[in-house]
């Protein structure tokens, strides 16, 4: 069912190039502060029709070469912020052919399929920033399928079966197991990651123990923050490490629990990428985070809107390619009312049309619903079973995209009572709301 | 209360719990969990139709799993999984 996620999106694949000329700076000391001397944003491609395939494996298809801005040339570093729904997964292809993966999304989130589609047959380095399921679940899938040389963690254990399966999978592969802390470095061929955080495997909040890595590729710097929240950011700032980065992986899926003004002011990102799923249950990305990033002058991409985001660097110039064009925005803060839909006449302009629904469906299977309504409409979903509205992950509100499409994916639990139940979807735009009730058969 | 679940994480005022052997994710209000519930706590829960209807902390199971995982982690740290190769 996973592949159905975007099967209905026979959409427009747009490539946005952000080419940045990064000025040379004195010496080649990695600790020096790279200075960007120019930024040029060029939208160079005419949107071209492609048939979007399985979500996470949808590949950016460059259609045109930018003429106004220099292209990265020579040995290239590629950083893929993979669309794994709600979770993080970052593939790093080093200029010398070495391969690293930072986090893997949830189990079954498609990271393994993405790696295979990119021809990745083994990993030199795997980093689990912290042991939450939306970061390590997919790493188990990868460990069970591909050879991995070294697995790096912060040493902070968890008690979930997902975490236990992660440990079991490492043991089964025979990979080198390493724990890192602030001040350590990780080597990936010619590249060096500085471990910025955590100070050590202590503390209650697992997010704040996230491994934070800074990667400097000649004059282009990246910062990968895992789910580090404000306490971690405060600790990092007080450590006086260099955290400037041209490209920032935004902390904690764009949650306002991360991305403090002081932290962003120190990073000074030109390009920022968050990773989260459309219709997630947590309201990611939060509007406060997007505003803070805009406030420091960063361009923002999100995997919920843009699909997989790929940054390619030659060490002095980098470009950004996205699978889908779109402007990241916070999902609507609409609290759906668990009431019967009103039967008043539908407004003429605002309609909801079902594009796809998995029904009938068996308990334990993944369901998906795609609808079409007015572009930008605030959409909510409620799935009512016998006992009431489902608490499955992934049934959060979202904004319809530029084509008016919105889609949700959720699991129908194995304990769901068979029967014909109902899904209630609302769309709101300019204070006008419409509601659609859809029969949903479980059995 | 015949199903086990574990608290994977908190997200704002929500908690993500993984239910049963399948680790089915439910996103529940933190207020639905007993006071003092922390990340990593094992719970005994009642789930009807993907809705959490009851939850209590299972300290015994939490301690048992912690001990089992600590042993596995120690083996990795000592590199025992590589020595047998």
Coordinates of C-alpha atoms in Angstrom, one line a residue:
Chain A
X1 CA 0.0 0.0 0.0
X2 CA 3.0 2.2 0.5
X3 CA 3.4 2.8 -3.1
X4 CA -0.1 4.1 -3.4
X5 CA 1.0 7.2 -1.4
X6 CA 1.6 9.3 -4.4
X7 CA 0.4 7.1 -7.2
X8 CA -2.4 9.5 -7.8
X9 CA -0.1 12.4 -8.1
X10 CA 0.4 12.5 -11.8
X11 CA 1.9 15.7 -11.1
X12 CA 4.3 18.3 -12.1
X13 CA 7.9 17.6 -11.2
X14 CA 9.6 20.8 -10.8
X15 CA 13.2 21.3 -10.3
X16 CA 14.3 24.3 -8.3
X17 CA 18.0 25.1 -8.5
X18 CA 19.5 27.2 -5.8
X19 CA 23.0 27.7 -6.9
X20 CA 25.3 29.3 -4.5
X21 CA 28.8 30.5 -5.0
X22 CA 30.7 30.2 -1.9
X23 CA 33.6 32.4 -1.6
X24 CA 37.1 31.1 -1.0
X25 CA 38.3 31.7 2.5
X26 CA 41.8 31.9 3.8
X27 CA 43.5 28.6 4.3
X28 CA 41.9 25.2 4.3
X29 CA 41.3 24.9 8.0
X30 CA 38.1 23.0 8.5
X31 CA 37.4 25.1 11.5
X32 CA 37.5 28.3 9.5
X33 CA 34.2 30.0 8.9
X34 CA 33.2 29.6 5.3
X35 CA 31.9 32.9 4.0
X36 CA 29.3 33.0 1.3
X37 CA 30.0 35.9 -1.0
X38 CA 27.0 35.5 -3.3
X39 CA 23.7 33.8 -3.5
X40 CA 21.7 33.5 -6.6
X41 CA 18.4 31.8 -6.7
X42 CA 17.2 30.8 -10.1
X43 CA 14.2 28.9 -11.0
X44 CA 15.4 27.6 -14.2
X45 CA 13.1 24.8 -15.3
X46 CA 9.8 24.7 -17.0
X47 CA 7.7 22.3 -15.1
X48 CA 7.7 19.0 -16.9
X49 CA 5.2 16.3 -16.8
X50 CA 6.2 13.1 -15.2
X51 CA 4.4 10.3 -13.6
X52 CA 5.3 10.3 -10.0
X53 CA 6.2 6.8 -8.9
X54 CA 6.3 5.4 -5.4
X55 CA 6.7 8.3 -3.1
X56 CA 10.1 8.0 -1.5
X57 CA 11.7 6.8 -4.7
X58 CA 10.4 9.6 -6.8
X59 CA 13.6 11.0 -8.4
X60 CA 14.3 14.6 -9.2
X61 CA 14.5 14.8 -13.0
X62 CA 16.7 17.7 -14.0
X63 CA 15.2 19.0 -17.3
X64 CA 17.4 21.9 -18.0
X65 CA 20.7 23.3 -17.1
X66 CA 20.9 26.6 -15.4
X67 CA 22.5 29.2 -17.6
X68 CA 22.8 32.1 -15.2
X69 CA 24.4 30.2 -12.3
X70 CA 27.4 28.0 -12.2
X71 CA 26.8 24.2 -11.9
X72 CA 28.7 22.2 -9.4
X73 CA 31.5 20.4 -11.3
X74 CA 34.1 17.8 -10.6
X75 CA 33.9 15.3 -7.7
X76 CA 30.5 15.9 -6.2
X77 CA 29.0 15.4 -2.7
X78 CA 25.3 14.6 -2.7
X79 CA 23.1 14.9 0.3
X80 CA 19.6 13.4 -0.1
X81 CA 16.9 14.4 2.4
X82 CA 14.7 11.4 1.6
X83 CA 10.9 11.7 1.8
X84 CA 10.1 9.0 4.3
X85 CA 6.9 10.5 5.6
X86 CA 7.1 11.4 9.2
X87 CA 10.7 10.7 10.1
X88 CA 14.2 11.5 9.1
X89 CA 16.5 9.8 6.6
X90 CA 19.5 11.4 5.0
X91 CA 21.7 9.7 2.4
X92 CA 25.2 11.1 1.8
X93 CA 27.1 10.1 -1.3
X94 CA 30.7 11.3 -0.9
X95 CA 32.9 12.5 -3.8
X96 CA 35.1 9.4 -3.5
X97 CA 32.2 6.9 -3.6
X98 CA 31.7 6.4 0.1
X99 CA 28.2 6.2 1.4
X100 CA 26.6 7.2 4.7
X101 CA 23.1 7.1 6.0
X102 CA 21.9 9.3 8.9
X103 CA 18.7 7.9 10.3
X104 CA 16.2 5.8 8.3
X105 CA 12.6 6.9 9.1
X106 CA 10.1 4.5 10.5
X107 CA 10.1 0.8 9.7
X108 CA 8.8 0.3 6.2
X109 CA 9.1 4.0 5.3
X110 CA 10.8 3.2 2.0
X111 CA 14.4 4.2 2.8
X112 CA 15.7 0.8 1.7
X113 CA 13.9 1.1 -1.6
X114 CA 15.3 4.5 -2.1
X115 CA 18.9 3.3 -1.5
X116 CA 18.4 0.5 -4.0
X117 CA 16.9 2.9 -6.6
X118 CA 20.1 4.9 -6.2
X119 CA 22.3 1.9 -6.7
X120 CA 23.5 1.8 -3.1
X121 CA 24.6 -1.7 -2.3
X122 CA 26.5 -1.2 0.9
X123 CA 27.0 1.5 3.6
X124 CA 30.3 2.6 4.9
X125 CA 28.7 4.5 7.8
X126 CA 25.3 4.4 9.4
X127 CA 24.4 7.0 12.1
X128 CA 21.4 6.7 14.4
X129 CA 21.0 10.2 15.8
X130 CA 18.8 8.9 18.7
X131 CA 16.7 5.8 19.3
X132 CA 13.1 6.9 18.5
X133 CA 11.2 4.7 16.1
X134 CA 10.8 7.4 13.4
X135 CA 14.6 7.5 13.1
X136 CA 15.8 3.9 13.6
X137 CA 12.9 1.8 12.3
X138 CA 14.1 2.0 8.7
X139 CA 17.7 1.4 9.8
X140 CA 16.7 -2.0 10.8
X141 CA 15.3 -2.6 7.3
X142 CA 18.6 -1.5 5.9
X143 CA 20.8 -3.5 8.3
X144 CA 18.9 -6.6 7.4
X145 CA 19.3 -6.1 3.7
X146 CA 22.7 -4.4 3.0
X147 CA 26.2 -4.8 4.3
X148 CA 27.1 -2.0 6.7
X149 CA 30.7 -1.3 7.9
X150 CA 30.1 0.8 10.9
X151 CA 27.0 1.8 13.0
X152 CA 27.3 5.0 15.1
X153 CA 25.0 5.9 18.0
X154 CA 25.0 8.2 21.0
X155 CA 24.9 5.2 23.3
X156 CA 21.5 6.2 24.7
X157 CA 19.3 3.0 25.0
X158 CA 15.6 2.8 24.6
X159 CA 13.1 0.1 25.6
X160 CA 11.1 -0.4 22.4
X161 CA 11.1 -3.6 20.4
X162 CA 12.2 -1.4 17.5
X163 CA 15.3 -0.4 19.4
X164 CA 15.9 -4.0 20.4
X165 CA 15.6 -5.2 16.8
X166 CA 18.1 -2.4 15.9
X167 CA 20.6 -3.9 18.3
X168 CA 19.9 -7.4 17.1
X169 CA 20.4 -6.4 13.5
X170 CA 23.8 -4.7 14.3
X171 CA 24.9 -7.9 16.1
X172 CA 23.8 -10.0 13.1
X173 CA 25.7 -7.9 10.6
X174 CA 28.9 -7.8 12.5
X175 CA 29.2 -4.1 11.8
X176 CA 31.6 -2.1 13.9
X177 CA 29.6 -0.5 16.7
X178 CA 30.7 3.0 17.8
X179 CA 29.4 5.5 20.3
X180 CA 30.3 9.2 19.8
X181 CA 30.1 12.4 21.8
X182 CA 31.0 16.0 21.4
X183 CA 34.6 16.6 20.2
X184 CA 34.8 13.2 18.3
X185 CA 35.0 13.0 14.5
X186 CA 33.6 10.5 12.0
X187 CA 35.5 9.8 8.9
X188 CA 33.7 9.0 5.6
X189 CA 36.5 8.7 3.0
X190 CA 37.8 12.1 2.4
X191 CA 35.0 13.7 4.4
X192 CA 35.1 14.4 8.1
X193 CA 32.0 14.9 10.3
X194 CA 32.5 16.8 13.6
X195 CA 30.4 15.6 16.4
X196 CA 28.8 18.7 17.8
X197 CA 26.5 17.0 20.3
X198 CA 25.7 15.3 22.7
X199 CA 28.1 15.7 25.5
X200 CA 27.5 12.1 26.6
X201 CA 24.9 9.5 27.0
X202 CA 22.9 11.1 29.8
X203 CA 19.7 12.9 30.3
X204 CA 16.0 12.1 30.2
X205 CA 14.9 13.6 26.9
X206 CA 16.0 11.4 24.1
X207 CA 15.6 14.1 21.5
X208 CA 18.0 16.3 23.3
X209 CA 20.7 13.6 23.2
X210 CA 20.6 13.5 19.4
X211 CA 23.8 13.3 17.6
X212 CA 24.4 16.6 15.8
X213 CA 27.0 16.5 13.0
X214 CA 28.7 19.2 11.0
X215 CA 30.2 18.4 7.7
X216 CA 32.4 20.8 5.8
X217 CA 33.0 20.0 2.1
X218 CA 35.7 22.4 1.3
X219 CA 33.8 25.7 1.5
X220 CA 30.3 24.3 1.8
X221 CA 29.1 23.4 5.3
X222 CA 26.2 21.2 6.4
X223 CA 24.6 20.8 9.9
X224 CA 22.6 17.7 10.7
X225 CA 20.7 18.1 13.9
X226 CA 18.5 15.0 14.4
X227 CA 15.7 15.8 16.8
X228 CA 17.8 18.2 19.0
X229 CA 15.5 20.5 20.8
X230 CA 16.1 23.8 22.6
X231 CA 18.0 22.3 25.6
X232 CA 20.5 20.7 23.1
X233 CA 20.8 24.0 21.2
X234 CA 21.6 25.9 24.4
X235 CA 24.2 23.3 25.3
X236 CA 25.7 23.6 21.8
X237 CA 25.7 27.4 21.9
X238 CA 27.5 27.4 25.2
X239 CA 30.1 25.1 23.9
X240 CA 31.3 27.8 21.5
X241 CA 31.8 25.3 18.6
X242 CA 31.6 26.5 15.1
X243 CA 28.1 25.5 13.9
X244 CA 27.8 27.9 10.9
X245 CA 26.3 26.0 7.9
X246 CA 25.1 26.8 4.5
X247 CA 22.7 23.9 4.6
X248 CA 20.8 23.1 7.8
X249 CA 18.8 20.0 8.5
X250 CA 16.1 21.6 10.6
X251 CA 15.8 20.0 14.1
X252 CA 12.9 17.8 15.1
X253 CA 10.8 17.9 11.9
X254 CA 10.3 21.6 12.1
X255 CA 8.8 21.5 15.6
X256 CA 8.9 24.7 17.6
X257 CA 10.6 22.7 20.3
X258 CA 13.7 23.3 18.2
X259 CA 15.1 26.1 16.1
X260 CA 15.5 28.8 18.7
X261 CA 16.4 32.3 17.3
X262 CA 19.8 32.2 19.0
X263 CA 20.6 28.8 17.4
X264 CA 19.5 29.9 13.9
X265 CA 21.4 33.1 14.3
X266 CA 24.6 31.1 15.0
X267 CA 24.0 28.7 12.1
X268 CA 23.1 31.3 9.5
X269 CA 21.6 28.8 7.1
X270 CA 21.1 29.8 3.5
X271 CA 19.1 26.7 2.8
X272 CA 17.1 24.8 5.5
X273 CA 15.4 21.4 5.1
X274 CA 12.9 19.8 7.4
X275 CA 11.7 16.3 7.1
X276 CA 8.1 15.4 8.0
X277 CA 5.0 13.7 6.6
X278 CA 2.0 15.5 5.2
X279 CA -0.9 15.1 7.5
X280 CA 1.3 14.2 10.4
X281 CA -0.3 14.0 13.9
X282 CA 1.9 16.7 15.4
X283 CA 1.3 19.8 13.3
X284 CA 4.9 19.7 11.9
X285 CA 6.3 22.0 10.6
X286 CA 5.2 24.6 13.1
X287 CA 4.6 28.1 11.9
X288 CA 7.0 29.5 14.5
X289 CA 9.9 27.5 13.1
X290 CA 9.2 28.6 9.5
X291 CA 8.9 32.3 10.7
X292 CA 12.2 32.0 12.6
X293 CA 14.0 30.5 9.5
X294 CA 12.6 33.2 7.3
X295 CA 13.7 35.7 9.8
X296 CA 17.4 34.6 9.4
X297 CA 17.0 34.8 5.6
X298 CA 16.9 31.1 4.9
X299 CA 15.3 29.4 2.0
X300 CA 13.1 26.5 3.3
X301 CA 12.3 23.1 1.8
X302 CA 10.3 20.3 3.4
X303 CA 9.9 16.7 2.4
X304 CA 6.1 16.9 3.0
X305 CA 5.8 19.6 0.3
X306 CA 8.9 19.0 -1.9
X307 CA 9.3 15.3 -1.6
X308 CA 13.0 14.2 -1.6
X309 CA 15.4 17.2 -1.5
X310 CA 18.8 16.7 -3.0
X311 CA 21.7 19.1 -2.4
X312 CA 24.7 18.6 -4.6
X313 CA 28.0 20.3 -3.8
X314 CA 31.4 20.5 -5.5
X315 CA 32.9 22.2 -2.5
X316 CA 32.4 25.8 -3.8
X317 CA 29.0 25.7 -5.4
X318 CA 25.9 23.8 -4.4
X319 CA 22.5 23.4 -5.9
X320 CA 19.2 22.2 -4.5
X321 CA 16.8 19.9 -6.5
X322 CA 13.4 19.0 -5.3
X323 CA 11.0 16.3 -6.5
X324 CA 8.0 18.6 -6.3
X325 CA 7.7 22.3 -6.4
X326 CA 5.9 23.9 -3.5
X327 CA 6.2 26.4 -0.7
X328 CA 6.4 24.9 2.8
X329 CA 3.7 26.1 5.1
X330 CA 2.5 25.1 8.5
X331 CA -0.5 22.7 8.5
X332 CA -3.8 24.3 9.6
X333 CA -4.4 24.5 13.3
X334 CA -7.9 23.3 12.8
X335 CA -9.5 21.2 15.5
X336 CA -11.9 18.9 13.8
X337 CA -15.2 18.7 15.5
X338 CA -16.2 15.1 16.2
X339 CA -19.8 15.7 15.3
X340 CA -22.1 14.6 12.6
X341 CA -21.5 16.5 9.4
X342 CA -24.2 19.1 8.7
X343 CA -26.5 18.3 5.8
X344 CA -26.7 21.8 4.5
X345 CA -26.3 22.4 0.9
X346 CA -22.8 22.3 -0.4
X347 CA -21.2 25.6 -1.4
X348 CA -20.7 25.6 -5.1
X349 CA -17.1 26.6 -5.2
X350 CA -15.8 24.4 -2.5
X351 CA -16.0 20.7 -3.1
X352 CA -14.2 17.6 -2.0
X353 CA -13.7 14.7 -4.5
X354 CA -12.3 11.3 -3.5
X355 CA -9.4 10.4 -5.9
X356 CA -8.4 7.2 -4.2
X357 CA -9.4 5.2 -1.1
X358 CA -8.2 1.8 0.0
X359 CA -11.6 0.2 0.8
X360 CA -12.4 -2.5 1.6
X361 CA -9.3 -3.1 3.7
X362 CA -8.1 -5.8 6.1
X363 CA -7.3 -5.0 9.8
X364 CA -3.5 -4.6 10.0
X365 CA -3.1 -3.1 6.5
X366 CA -2.1 0.4 5.5
X367 CA -4.9 2.6 4.3
X368 CA -4.6 5.7 2.2
X369 CA -7.0 8.4 1.1
X370 CA -6.4 11.0 -1.6
X371 CA -8.8 13.8 -2.2
X372 CA -9.0 16.8 -4.5
X373 CA -10.4 20.1 -3.4
X374 CA -9.5 23.8 -3.8
X375 CA -5.7 24.5 -3.8
X376 CA -4.5 25.6 -0.4
X377 CA -7.6 24.6 1.4
X378 CA -7.2 23.5 5.1
X379 CA -8.1 19.9 5.2
X380 CA -8.9 17.6 8.2
X381 CA -9.7 14.0 8.4
X382 CA -11.4 11.8 11.0
X383 CA -11.7 8.1 10.7
X384 CA -14.6 6.7 12.8
X385 CA -14.7 3.1 13.8
X386 CA -17.2 1.4 16.1
X387 CA -15.6 2.9 19.2
X388 CA -14.9 6.3 17.9
X389 CA -12.3 8.3 16.0
X390 CA -9.0 6.5 15.3
X391 CA -5.8 7.5 17.1
X392 CA -3.6 6.0 14.4
X393 CA -0.6 8.1 13.4
X394 CA -0.9 10.2 10.3
X395 CA -4.4 11.6 10.5
X396 CA -3.4 15.2 11.1
X397 CA -4.6 18.2 9.2
X398 CA -2.9 19.5 6.1
X399 CA -3.1 22.1 3.4
X400 CA -4.1 21.0 -0.1
X401 CA -1.3 21.4 -2.5
X402 CA -1.2 23.6 -5.6
X403 CA -3.3 21.1 -7.5
X404 CA -5.8 20.9 -4.6
X405 CA -4.6 17.4 -3.6
X406 CA -4.3 16.1 -0.1
X407 CA -3.5 12.6 0.9
X408 CA -3.3 10.6 4.2
X409 CA -1.8 7.3 5.1
X410 CA -2.6 5.4 8.2
X411 CA -2.6 1.9 9.6
X412 CA -5.9 0.1 10.3
X413 CA -5.0 -1.6 13.5
X414 CA -5.2 -5.3 13.9
X415 CA -7.8 -4.8 16.7
X416 CA -10.2 -2.9 14.5
X417 CA -13.8 -4.2 14.4
X418 CA -14.8 -5.3 10.9
X419 CA -17.7 -3.4 9.4
X420 CA -18.5 -0.4 7.3
X421 CA -17.4 2.7 9.1
X422 CA -17.0 6.3 7.9
X423 CA -14.3 8.8 7.1
X424 CA -15.2 12.5 7.5
X425 CA -13.1 15.0 5.6
X426 CA -13.4 18.7 5.8
X427 CA -12.0 21.5 3.6
X428 CA -11.9 25.1 4.7
X429 CA -10.9 28.1 2.7
X430 CA -11.7 31.7 3.3
X431 CA -14.0 30.9 6.2
X432 CA -16.1 28.6 4.0
X433 CA -16.1 24.9 5.0
X434 CA -17.4 21.8 3.3
X435 CA -17.6 18.3 4.6
X436 CA -17.6 14.9 2.9
X437 CA -18.5 11.7 4.5
X438 CA -17.0 8.6 2.9
X439 CA -17.9 4.9 3.7
X440 CA -14.9 2.9 4.7
X441 CA -15.1 -0.9 4.8
X442 CA -12.9 -2.9 7.2
X443 CA -13.1 -6.7 6.9
Chain B
X1 CA -5.6 -4.7 29.9
X2 CA -4.3 -7.6 27.9
X3 CA -2.1 -5.8 25.5
X4 CA 1.4 -4.4 26.1
X5 CA 2.6 -1.1 24.7
X6 CA 5.6 1.1 25.1
X7 CA 6.0 4.8 25.1
X8 CA 8.3 5.6 22.2
X9 CA 8.2 9.4 22.6
X10 CA 6.4 12.6 23.4
X11 CA 5.5 15.1 20.8
X12 CA 4.2 18.3 22.4
X13 CA 1.0 17.3 24.3
X14 CA 0.8 14.0 22.5
X15 CA 2.5 10.7 23.2
X16 CA 3.4 8.1 20.6
X17 CA 2.8 4.6 21.9
X18 CA 3.7 1.3 20.1
X19 CA 1.1 -1.3 20.8
X20 CA 1.5 -5.0 20.8
X21 CA 4.0 -7.2 19.0
X22 CA 3.2 -5.4 15.8
X23 CA 4.2 -2.1 17.4
X24 CA 1.2 -0.3 15.9
X25 CA 1.6 3.4 16.4
X26 CA -1.1 5.3 18.3
X27 CA -0.9 9.0 18.9
X28 CA -2.7 9.7 22.2
X29 CA -3.1 12.7 24.5
X30 CA -0.5 12.7 27.2
X31 CA -3.4 13.1 29.6
X32 CA -4.6 9.6 28.6
X33 CA -1.5 8.1 30.1
X34 CA -1.0 7.7 33.9
X35 CA 0.8 10.5 35.7
X36 CA 4.5 9.9 35.8
X37 CA 4.6 8.1 32.5
X38 CA 8.0 8.6 30.8
X39 CA 9.6 7.7 27.5
X40 CA 10.5 4.1 27.5
X41 CA 7.8 3.0 30.0
X42 CA 6.0 -0.2 29.2
X43 CA 2.3 -0.1 29.7
X44 CA -0.6 -2.5 30.0
X45 CA -3.3 -1.0 27.8
X46 CA -6.7 -1.7 26.4
X47 CA -7.2 -0.7 22.8
X48 CA -10.4 -0.8 20.9
X49 CA -10.5 0.0 17.3
X50 CA -7.2 2.0 17.4
X51 CA -8.4 3.9 20.4
X52 CA -6.7 3.8 23.7
X53 CA -9.3 3.2 26.3
X54 CA -7.1 2.3 29.4
X55 CA -3.5 2.4 30.3
X56 CA -1.4 1.6 33.4
X57 CA 2.4 1.6 33.8
X58 CA 4.0 -1.8 33.9
X59 CA 7.2 -1.2 36.0
X60 CA 8.1 -4.9 36.0
X61 CA 8.1 -5.2 32.3
X62 CA 9.9 -2.0 32.0
X63 CA 12.7 -3.2 34.2
X64 CA 12.8 -6.6 32.5
X65 CA 13.2 -5.1 29.0
X66 CA 15.8 -2.5 30.3
X67 CA 17.9 -5.3 31.7
X68 CA 17.7 -7.4 28.6
X69 CA 18.6 -4.5 26.3
X70 CA 21.4 -3.4 28.6
X71 CA 22.9 -6.9 28.2
X72 CA 22.6 -6.7 24.4
X73 CA 24.1 -3.2 24.3
X74 CA 27.1 -4.3 26.5
X75 CA 27.8 -7.1 24.0
X76 CA 27.9 -4.7 21.2
X77 CA 30.1 -2.3 23.1
X78 CA 32.6 -5.1 23.9
X79 CA 32.6 -6.1 20.2
X80 CA 31.5 -9.6 21.0
X81 CA 29.4 -9.8 17.9
X82 CA 32.5 -9.4 15.8
X83 CA 34.8 -11.8 17.8
X84 CA 32.7 -14.8 16.9
X85 CA 33.2 -14.2 13.2

